[in-house]
Amino acid sequence: AAVEPAGSVVKVSLRYETISIRSDFGHADEFVGVVHSVIRSIAPAVTVVDVTHGITPHDVRAGGLALARAANYLSPGVVVAVVDPGVGTARRPVALEVGDGQSVLVGPDNGLLAPAVGLVGGTTRAVELTAEAYRLPSLGSTFDGRDVFAPAAAHLCLGVPITELGPEIEPATLLPGVLPVSGWGDGALAAEVLWIDSFGNCQLNVDPAEIDAFGPELTVRIDADVRVATRATAYDEIPTGRIGLVIDSSGLLSLAVARSSAATELDLTEGAGVTLAPLDDDDRGPGVVTSVALGPTRVQPT
């Protein structure tokens, strides 16, 4: 980094000003705070943004999807992503330059970074993080977030060229992410629940245009359960007691229930299969069970 005197103030010119972090660390342990402190000890002028540390532990697929959902809205800079069940094994720690250097993604080469890299147009340069000068001395092999990824991110912000962090690797050798694709059969669309948010909305791997021909109402099949769903532009437009299909903030279709949890109502989990089909007259019926408020029991006289 270039350091310039500005009166009595020392001004540091950074290559990147922001490090955005997402992980499965949670907040019960010291992991997040330690990573912050390592970054600050190397690059104190950098702004650190905690995107989330609530990814389900070890769930690389969920971490990759979370990274992809956020990618286009993150400040240009360095992105650190850590969901790393293979930490300490032969899997590679990597830094991936995207957008001709506009940003760098740092994390394990286990498919976690792949969805976001694909979304922003691919990797322009990739290195394996092996240079000891840009790592912390390690007491073990279980905390690369602290010992490898945080130092690499901080040094990149200070202007260290990505090629000094380790040898270049061929982007084609990076482990791809595996994301499910919806498919057609017998006039119906077989989909999958990609993500369930904290409100219980169930994001599907479905582009809204794929079901435009089905009209404003359609059937949702989950195993043997068949429900009627209404397309809506907002959660509160979903009729009471019905399932809705809403275009979510990522531009995909989500199953939703007004002011309630679609995941609970439909007993859905991430990865569950859902089939969308045109509405037949035989399928008409309740979308979900309407909630009933319980009051005092009234006893009829005998």
CSV table of N, CA, C and O in Angstrom, one decimal, residues 24-25 58 60 82-93 108-110 138 140-149:
chain,number,residue,atom,x,y,z
A,24,ASP,N,-19.9,-20.5,7.9
A,24,ASP,CA,-20.7,-21.3,8.8
A,24,ASP,C,-20.2,-21.3,10.2
A,24,ASP,O,-20.5,-22.2,11.0
A,25,PHE,N,-19.5,-20.2,10.6
A,25,PHE,CA,-18.9,-20.1,11.9
A,25,PHE,C,-19.9,-20.0,13.0
A,25,PHE,O,-19.7,-20.3,14.2
A,58,HIS,N,-21.0,-27.0,7.5
A,58,HIS,CA,-20.5,-28.0,6.5
A,58,HIS,C,-21.4,-28.0,5.2
A,58,HIS,O,-21.1,-28.8,4.4
A,60,VAL,N,-21.8,-27.0,2.0
A,60,VAL,CA,-21.2,-26.3,0.9
A,60,VAL,C,-22.2,-25.8,-0.1
A,60,VAL,O,-22.1,-24.6,-0.6
A,82,VAL,N,-16.1,-19.1,3.7
A,82,VAL,CA,-15.6,-20.3,4.4
A,82,VAL,C,-16.8,-21.2,4.9
A,82,VAL,O,-17.5,-20.9,5.8
A,83,VAL,N,-16.9,-22.2,4.1
A,83,VAL,CA,-17.7,-23.4,4.5
A,83,VAL,C,-16.8,-24.6,4.1
A,83,VAL,O,-16.7,-24.9,2.9
A,84,ASP,N,-16.1,-25.2,5.0
A,84,ASP,CA,-14.9,-25.9,4.7
A,84,ASP,C,-14.8,-27.2,5.4
A,84,ASP,O,-13.9,-27.4,6.3
A,85,PRO,N,-15.7,-28.2,5.2
A,85,PRO,CA,-15.6,-29.4,5.9
A,85,PRO,C,-14.3,-30.2,5.6
A,85,PRO,O,-13.9,-31.1,6.4
A,86,GLY,N,-13.6,-29.9,4.5
A,86,GLY,CA,-12.4,-30.5,4.2
A,86,GLY,C,-11.1,-29.8,4.6
A,86,GLY,O,-10.0,-30.1,4.1
A,87,VAL,N,-11.3,-28.9,5.6
A,87,VAL,CA,-10.1,-28.1,6.0
A,87,VAL,C,-9.0,-29.1,6.5
A,87,VAL,O,-9.3,-30.0,7.2
A,88,GLY,N,-7.8,-28.8,6.1
A,88,GLY,CA,-6.7,-29.6,6.6
A,88,GLY,C,-6.4,-30.8,5.7
A,88,GLY,O,-5.4,-31.5,5.8
A,89,THR,N,-7.3,-31.0,4.7
A,89,THR,CA,-7.0,-32.1,3.7
A,89,THR,C,-6.3,-31.6,2.5
A,89,THR,O,-5.9,-30.5,2.5
A,90,ALA,N,-6.3,-32.4,1.4
A,90,ALA,CA,-5.6,-32.0,0.2
A,90,ALA,C,-6.4,-30.9,-0.6
A,90,ALA,O,-5.9,-30.4,-1.6
A,91,ARG,N,-7.6,-30.6,-0.2
A,91,ARG,CA,-8.4,-29.5,-0.9
A,91,ARG,C,-7.6,-28.2,-0.9
A,91,ARG,O,-6.9,-27.9,0.1
A,92,ARG,N,-7.6,-27.5,-2.0
A,92,ARG,CA,-6.7,-26.3,-2.1
A,92,ARG,C,-7.4,-25.0,-1.5
A,92,ARG,O,-8.6,-24.8,-1.8
A,93,PRO,N,-6.6,-24.2,-0.8
A,93,PRO,CA,-7.1,-22.8,-0.5
A,93,PRO,C,-6.7,-22.0,-1.7
A,93,PRO,O,-5.6,-22.0,-2.2
A,108,PRO,N,-12.0,-22.0,0.1
A,108,PRO,CA,-11.6,-23.4,-0.2
A,108,PRO,C,-12.0,-23.7,-1.6
A,108,PRO,O,-13.1,-23.3,-2.1
A,109,ASP,N,-11.2,-24.5,-2.3
A,109,ASP,CA,-11.6,-25.0,-3.6
A,109,ASP,C,-12.4,-26.3,-3.4
A,109,ASP,O,-11.9,-27.4,-3.6
A,110,ASN,N,-13.7,-26.1,-3.0
A,110,ASN,CA,-14.6,-27.3,-2.8
A,110,ASN,C,-15.9,-27.1,-3.4
A,110,ASN,O,-16.9,-27.8,-3.1
A,138,SER,N,0.7,-21.5,12.0
A,138,SER,CA,-0.4,-22.3,12.4
A,138,SER,C,-0.1,-23.2,13.5
A,138,SER,O,0.9,-23.9,13.5
A,140,GLY,N,-2.3,-25.6,14.2
A,140,GLY,CA,-2.9,-26.8,13.7
A,140,GLY,C,-3.4,-26.6,12.3
A,140,GLY,O,-3.0,-25.6,11.6
A,141,SER,N,-4.2,-27.5,11.8
A,141,SER,CA,-4.7,-27.4,10.4
A,141,SER,C,-6.2,-27.3,10.3
A,141,SER,O,-6.8,-27.6,9.3
A,142,THR,N,-6.8,-26.7,11.4
A,142,THR,CA,-8.3,-26.7,11.4
A,142,THR,C,-8.9,-25.3,11.2
A,142,THR,O,-10.2,-25.2,11.3
A,143,PHE,N,-8.1,-24.3,11.1
A,143,PHE,CA,-8.7,-22.9,11.1
A,143,PHE,C,-8.1,-22.1,10.0
A,143,PHE,O,-7.4,-21.1,10.3
A,144,ASP,N,-8.3,-22.5,8.8
A,144,ASP,CA,-7.8,-21.7,7.6
A,144,ASP,C,-8.4,-20.4,7.5
A,144,ASP,O,-7.8,-19.5,6.9
A,145,GLY,N,-9.6,-20.2,8.0
A,145,GLY,CA,-10.2,-18.9,8.0
A,145,GLY,C,-9.3,-17.9,8.7
A,145,GLY,O,-9.2,-16.7,8.2
A,146,ARG,N,-8.7,-18.3,9.8
A,146,ARG,CA,-7.8,-17.4,10.6
A,146,ARG,C,-6.4,-17.4,10.0
A,146,ARG,O,-5.8,-16.3,9.8
A,147,ASP,N,-5.9,-18.5,9.6
A,147,ASP,CA,-4.5,-18.7,9.3
A,147,ASP,C,-4.2,-18.4,7.8
A,147,ASP,O,-3.0,-18.0,7.5
A,148,VAL,N,-5.1,-18.6,6.9
A,148,VAL,CA,-4.9,-18.5,5.5
A,148,VAL,C,-5.7,-17.5,4.8
A,148,VAL,O,-5.2,-16.6,4.2
A,149,PHE,N,-7.0,-17.6,5.0
A,149,PHE,CA,-7.9,-16.8,4.2
A,149,PHE,C,-8.0,-15.3,4.6
A,149,PHE,O,-7.9,-14.4,3.8
